[in-house]
CSV table of C-alpha atoms in Angstrom, one decimal:
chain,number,residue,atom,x,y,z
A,24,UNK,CA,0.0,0.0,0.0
A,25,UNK,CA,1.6,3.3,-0.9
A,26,UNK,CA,0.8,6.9,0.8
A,27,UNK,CA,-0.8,9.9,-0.9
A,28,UNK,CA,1.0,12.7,-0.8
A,29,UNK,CA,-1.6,15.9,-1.5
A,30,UNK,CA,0.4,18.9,-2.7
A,31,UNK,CA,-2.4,21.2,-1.9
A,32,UNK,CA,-4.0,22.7,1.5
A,33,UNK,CA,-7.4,22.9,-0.5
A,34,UNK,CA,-10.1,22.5,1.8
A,35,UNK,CA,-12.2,21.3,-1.4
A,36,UNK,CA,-9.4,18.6,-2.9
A,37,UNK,CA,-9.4,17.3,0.6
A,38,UNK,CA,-13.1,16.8,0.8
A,39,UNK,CA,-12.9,15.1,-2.1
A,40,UNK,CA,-10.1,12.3,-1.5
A,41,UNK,CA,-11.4,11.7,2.1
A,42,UNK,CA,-15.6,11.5,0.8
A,43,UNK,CA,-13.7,8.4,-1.6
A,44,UNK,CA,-12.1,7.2,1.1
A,45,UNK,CA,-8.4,7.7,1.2
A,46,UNK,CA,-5.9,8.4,3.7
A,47,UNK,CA,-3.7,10.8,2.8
A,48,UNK,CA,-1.2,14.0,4.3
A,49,UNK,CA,-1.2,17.3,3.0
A,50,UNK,CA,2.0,19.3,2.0
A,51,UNK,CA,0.9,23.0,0.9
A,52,UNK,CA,3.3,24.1,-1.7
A,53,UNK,CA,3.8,27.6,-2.7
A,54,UNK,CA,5.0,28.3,-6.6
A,55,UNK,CA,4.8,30.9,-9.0
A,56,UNK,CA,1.0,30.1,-10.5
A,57,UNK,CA,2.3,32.6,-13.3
A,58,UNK,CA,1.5,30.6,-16.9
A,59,UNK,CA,4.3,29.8,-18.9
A,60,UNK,CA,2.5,31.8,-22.4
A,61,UNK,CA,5.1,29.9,-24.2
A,62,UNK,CA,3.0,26.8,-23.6
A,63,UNK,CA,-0.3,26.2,-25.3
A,64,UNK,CA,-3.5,26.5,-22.8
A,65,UNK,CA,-3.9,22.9,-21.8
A,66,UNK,CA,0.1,22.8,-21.3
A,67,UNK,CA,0.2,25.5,-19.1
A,68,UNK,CA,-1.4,24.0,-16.6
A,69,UNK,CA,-0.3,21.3,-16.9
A,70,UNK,CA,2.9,22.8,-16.0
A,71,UNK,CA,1.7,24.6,-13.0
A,72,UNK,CA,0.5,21.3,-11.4
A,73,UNK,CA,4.2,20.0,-12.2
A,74,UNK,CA,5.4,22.7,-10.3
A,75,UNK,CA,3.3,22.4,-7.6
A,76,UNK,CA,4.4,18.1,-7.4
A,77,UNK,CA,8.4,18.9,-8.0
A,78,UNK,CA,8.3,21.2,-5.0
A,79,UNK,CA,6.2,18.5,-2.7
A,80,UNK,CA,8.7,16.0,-3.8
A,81,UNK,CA,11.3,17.8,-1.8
A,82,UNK,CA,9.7,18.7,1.2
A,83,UNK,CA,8.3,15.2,1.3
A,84,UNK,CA,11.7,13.5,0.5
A,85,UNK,CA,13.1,15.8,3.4
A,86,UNK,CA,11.1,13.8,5.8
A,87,UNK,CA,11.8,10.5,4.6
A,88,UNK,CA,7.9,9.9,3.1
A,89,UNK,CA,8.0,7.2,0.7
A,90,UNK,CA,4.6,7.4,-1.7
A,91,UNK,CA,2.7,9.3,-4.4
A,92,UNK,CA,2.3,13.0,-4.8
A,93,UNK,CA,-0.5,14.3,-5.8
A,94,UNK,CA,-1.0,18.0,-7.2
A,95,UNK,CA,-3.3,19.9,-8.9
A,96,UNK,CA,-4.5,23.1,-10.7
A,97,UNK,CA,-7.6,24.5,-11.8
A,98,UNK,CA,-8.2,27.5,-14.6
A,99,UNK,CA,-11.5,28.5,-15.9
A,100,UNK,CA,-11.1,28.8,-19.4
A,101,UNK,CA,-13.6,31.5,-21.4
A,102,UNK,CA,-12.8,31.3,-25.0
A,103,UNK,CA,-9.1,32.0,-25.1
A,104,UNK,CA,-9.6,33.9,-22.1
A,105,UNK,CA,-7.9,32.2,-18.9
A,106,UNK,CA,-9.9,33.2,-15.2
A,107,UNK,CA,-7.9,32.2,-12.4
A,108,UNK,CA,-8.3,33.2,-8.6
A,109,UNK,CA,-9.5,37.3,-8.2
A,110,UNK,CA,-7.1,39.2,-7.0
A,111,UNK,CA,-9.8,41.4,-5.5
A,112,UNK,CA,-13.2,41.9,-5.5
A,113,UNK,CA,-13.5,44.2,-8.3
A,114,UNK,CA,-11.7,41.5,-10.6
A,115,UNK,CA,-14.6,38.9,-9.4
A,116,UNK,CA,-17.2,41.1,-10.2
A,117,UNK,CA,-15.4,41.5,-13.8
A,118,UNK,CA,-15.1,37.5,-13.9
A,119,UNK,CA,-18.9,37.0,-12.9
A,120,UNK,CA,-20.0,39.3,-15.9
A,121,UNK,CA,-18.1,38.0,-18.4
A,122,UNK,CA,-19.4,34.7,-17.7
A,123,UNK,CA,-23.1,35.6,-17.4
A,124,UNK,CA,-25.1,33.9,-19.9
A,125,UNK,CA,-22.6,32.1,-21.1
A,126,UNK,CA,-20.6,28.5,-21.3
A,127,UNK,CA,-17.2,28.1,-20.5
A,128,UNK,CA,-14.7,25.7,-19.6
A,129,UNK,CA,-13.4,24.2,-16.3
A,130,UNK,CA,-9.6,22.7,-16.8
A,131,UNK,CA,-7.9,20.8,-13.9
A,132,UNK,CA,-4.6,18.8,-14.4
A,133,UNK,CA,-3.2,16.3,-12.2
A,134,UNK,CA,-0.1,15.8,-11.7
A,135,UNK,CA,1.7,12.5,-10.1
A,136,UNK,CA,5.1,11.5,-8.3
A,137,UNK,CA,6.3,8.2,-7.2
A,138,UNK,CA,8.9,9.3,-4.5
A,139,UNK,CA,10.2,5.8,-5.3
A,140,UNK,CA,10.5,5.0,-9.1
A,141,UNK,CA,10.4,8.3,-9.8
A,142,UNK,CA,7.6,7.7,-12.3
A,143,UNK,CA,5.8,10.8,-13.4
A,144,UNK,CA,1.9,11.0,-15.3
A,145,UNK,CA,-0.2,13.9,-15.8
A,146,UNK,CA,-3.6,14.3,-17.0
A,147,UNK,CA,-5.9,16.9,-18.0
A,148,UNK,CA,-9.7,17.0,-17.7
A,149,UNK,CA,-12.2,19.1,-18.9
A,150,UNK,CA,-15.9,20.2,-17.9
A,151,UNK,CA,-18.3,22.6,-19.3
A,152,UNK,CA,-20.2,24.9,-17.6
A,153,UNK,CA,-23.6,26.9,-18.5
A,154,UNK,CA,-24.1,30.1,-16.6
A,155,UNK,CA,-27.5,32.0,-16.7
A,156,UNK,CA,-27.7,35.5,-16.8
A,157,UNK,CA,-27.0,37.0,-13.8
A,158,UNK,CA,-28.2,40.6,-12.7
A,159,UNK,CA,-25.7,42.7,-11.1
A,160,UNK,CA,-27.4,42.5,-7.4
A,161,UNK,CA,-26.5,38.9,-7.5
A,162,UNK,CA,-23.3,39.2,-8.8
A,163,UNK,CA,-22.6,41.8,-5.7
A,164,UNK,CA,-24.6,39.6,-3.1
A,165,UNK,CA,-22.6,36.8,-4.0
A,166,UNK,CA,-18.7,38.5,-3.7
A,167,UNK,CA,-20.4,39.7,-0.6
A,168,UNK,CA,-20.0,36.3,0.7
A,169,UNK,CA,-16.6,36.6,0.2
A,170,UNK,CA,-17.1,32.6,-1.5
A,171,UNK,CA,-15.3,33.7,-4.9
A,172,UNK,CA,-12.1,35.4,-3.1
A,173,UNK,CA,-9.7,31.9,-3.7
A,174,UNK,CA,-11.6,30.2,-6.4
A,175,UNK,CA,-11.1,30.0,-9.9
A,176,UNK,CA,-13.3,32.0,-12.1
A,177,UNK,CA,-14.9,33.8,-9.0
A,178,UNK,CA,-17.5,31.2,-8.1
A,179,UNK,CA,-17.6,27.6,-6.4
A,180,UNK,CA,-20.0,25.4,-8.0
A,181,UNK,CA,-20.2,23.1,-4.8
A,182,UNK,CA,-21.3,26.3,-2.9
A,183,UNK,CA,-23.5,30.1,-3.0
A,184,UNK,CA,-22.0,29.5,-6.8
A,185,UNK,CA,-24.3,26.6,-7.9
A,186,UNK,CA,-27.0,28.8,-7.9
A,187,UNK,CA,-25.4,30.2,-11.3
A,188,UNK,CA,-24.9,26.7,-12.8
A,189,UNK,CA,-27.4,26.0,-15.3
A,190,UNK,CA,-26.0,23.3,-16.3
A,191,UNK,CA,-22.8,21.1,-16.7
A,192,UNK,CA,-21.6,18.4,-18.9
A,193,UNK,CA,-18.6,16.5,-17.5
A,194,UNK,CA,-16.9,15.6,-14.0
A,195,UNK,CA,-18.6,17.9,-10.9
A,196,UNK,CA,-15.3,17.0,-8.7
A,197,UNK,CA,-13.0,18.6,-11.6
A,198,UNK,CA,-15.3,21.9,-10.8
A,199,UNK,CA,-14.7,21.9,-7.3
A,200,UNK,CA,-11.0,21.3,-8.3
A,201,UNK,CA,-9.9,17.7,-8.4
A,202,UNK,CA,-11.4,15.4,-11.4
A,203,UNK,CA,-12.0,11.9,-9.2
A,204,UNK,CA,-13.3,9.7,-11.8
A,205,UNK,CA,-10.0,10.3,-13.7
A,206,UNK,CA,-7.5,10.0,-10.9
A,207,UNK,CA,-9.0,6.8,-10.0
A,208,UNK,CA,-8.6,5.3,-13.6
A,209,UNK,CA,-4.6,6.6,-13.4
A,210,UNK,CA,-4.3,5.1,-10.0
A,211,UNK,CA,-5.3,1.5,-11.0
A,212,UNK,CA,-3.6,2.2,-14.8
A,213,UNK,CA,-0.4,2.6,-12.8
A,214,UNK,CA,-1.3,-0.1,-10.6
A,215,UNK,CA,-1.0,2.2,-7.4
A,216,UNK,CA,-2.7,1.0,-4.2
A,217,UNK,CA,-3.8,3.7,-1.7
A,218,UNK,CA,-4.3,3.5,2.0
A,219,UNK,CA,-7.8,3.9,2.9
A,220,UNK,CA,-9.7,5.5,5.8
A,221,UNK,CA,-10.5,2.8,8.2
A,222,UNK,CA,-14.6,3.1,8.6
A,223,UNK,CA,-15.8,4.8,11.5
A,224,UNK,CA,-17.7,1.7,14.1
C-alpha cells in the first residue's frame, strides 16, 4: 500500500479524496501560479500542477515519506480567455460578468510522483459549464460572501456558486478542483494502491 502525498491545502481537494475514502497527508506548496505563455493553454497548466508536485517532492523527500504525490491546478477557461483566482473583489465582479449567460470551460490537471521509481503521469480533464444570466445585485450579493475570493473564475460550484450553474456536462469533482473519476482510472492504470480511511464503528 503506498501513501498519498496531496500537494495542496485545499479545503475542497481534501473533501474530495477523504468522501472516496483515502488516507492521505497534505504538504501546501507555494510556486509561481504565473503561466508559462510559451506553452499552449492545456500545457500550461499542466505545468503549474508540475510545479506544484516537484516542489512537494522535496519537502516530502526531506522527511523521509515514501509514496505518491498528488497535485493539482484548476483554470477557468472563457474562450481563449484564462480566469484564475481574483485578486480582489473588483476582478470577481469583472469574472462573474463575463461569464453571465454564457458557457465556458473548467480545466484541472493532475499531476503525479512516485517518490520511489520516480515515475511521473499527468492528466488533464475538462468540464463545461452553463451560466445563466446573472443581474448585477447577484453578482454583488454573491462577492459579498466573500465565497469567490480563492476560487477560480470567482465562483464555487459546490457552494452560494451553484446557484449560477445552469447546467454542466462532465466531472462535478474537476469543478470543485480535483477530477475523481479520472484520478482513479490513473491510480489503477499505474497499478498504485492507496491506504484507505479505516470506517468509522
Amino acid at each position: 500500500m503506498k501513501q498519498l502525498i496531496l500537494a495542496s491545502q485545499s479545503p475542497r481537494r481534501s473533501e474530495i479524496l477523504k468522501n472516496a475514502g483515502f488516507q492521505f497527508v497534505s504538504f501546501p506548496v507555494h510556486v509561481s501560479e504565473i503561466p508559462n505563455k510559451n506553452l499552449i493553454l492545456d500545457e500550461q497548466i499542466i505545468d503549474i500542477a508540475r510545479r506544484k508536485a516537484k516542489a512537494c517532492e522535496i519537502l516530502a523527500l526531506a522527511q523521509g515519506l515514501d509514496g505518491v504525490v498528488l497535485s493539482a491546478d484548476t483554470m477557468v477557461c472563457l474562450g481563449s480567455e484564462t480566469l484564475g483566482k481574483p485578486e480582489n473583489e473588483q476582478i470577481a465582479f469583472e469574472y462573474l460578468t463575463k461569464l453571465s449567460g454564457k458557457s465556458h470551460q473548467v480545466k484541472t490537471a493532475v499531476y503525479l510522483i512516485d517518490l520511489n521509481t520516480k515515475d511521473e503521469v499527468s492528466h488533464l480533464e475538462t468540464t463545461d459549464v452553463f451560466f445563466r444570466e446573472l443581474s448585477e445585485k447577484e453578482i454583488l450579493n454573491y462577492i459579498a460572501t466573500k465565497e469567490p475570493a480563492d476560487k477560480a473564475g470567482a465562483y464555487a460550484i459546490q457552494g452560494e456558486g451553484r446557484q449560477f450553474v445552469q447546467k454542466y456536462v462532465g466531472d462535478f469533482d474537476n469543478v470543485v478542483g480535483l477530477p475523481l473519476q479520472a484520478l482513479q482510472k490513473l491510480f489503477k492504470l499505474k497499478a498504485w494502491n492507496f491506504l484507505k480511511l479505516q470506517p468509522e464503528p
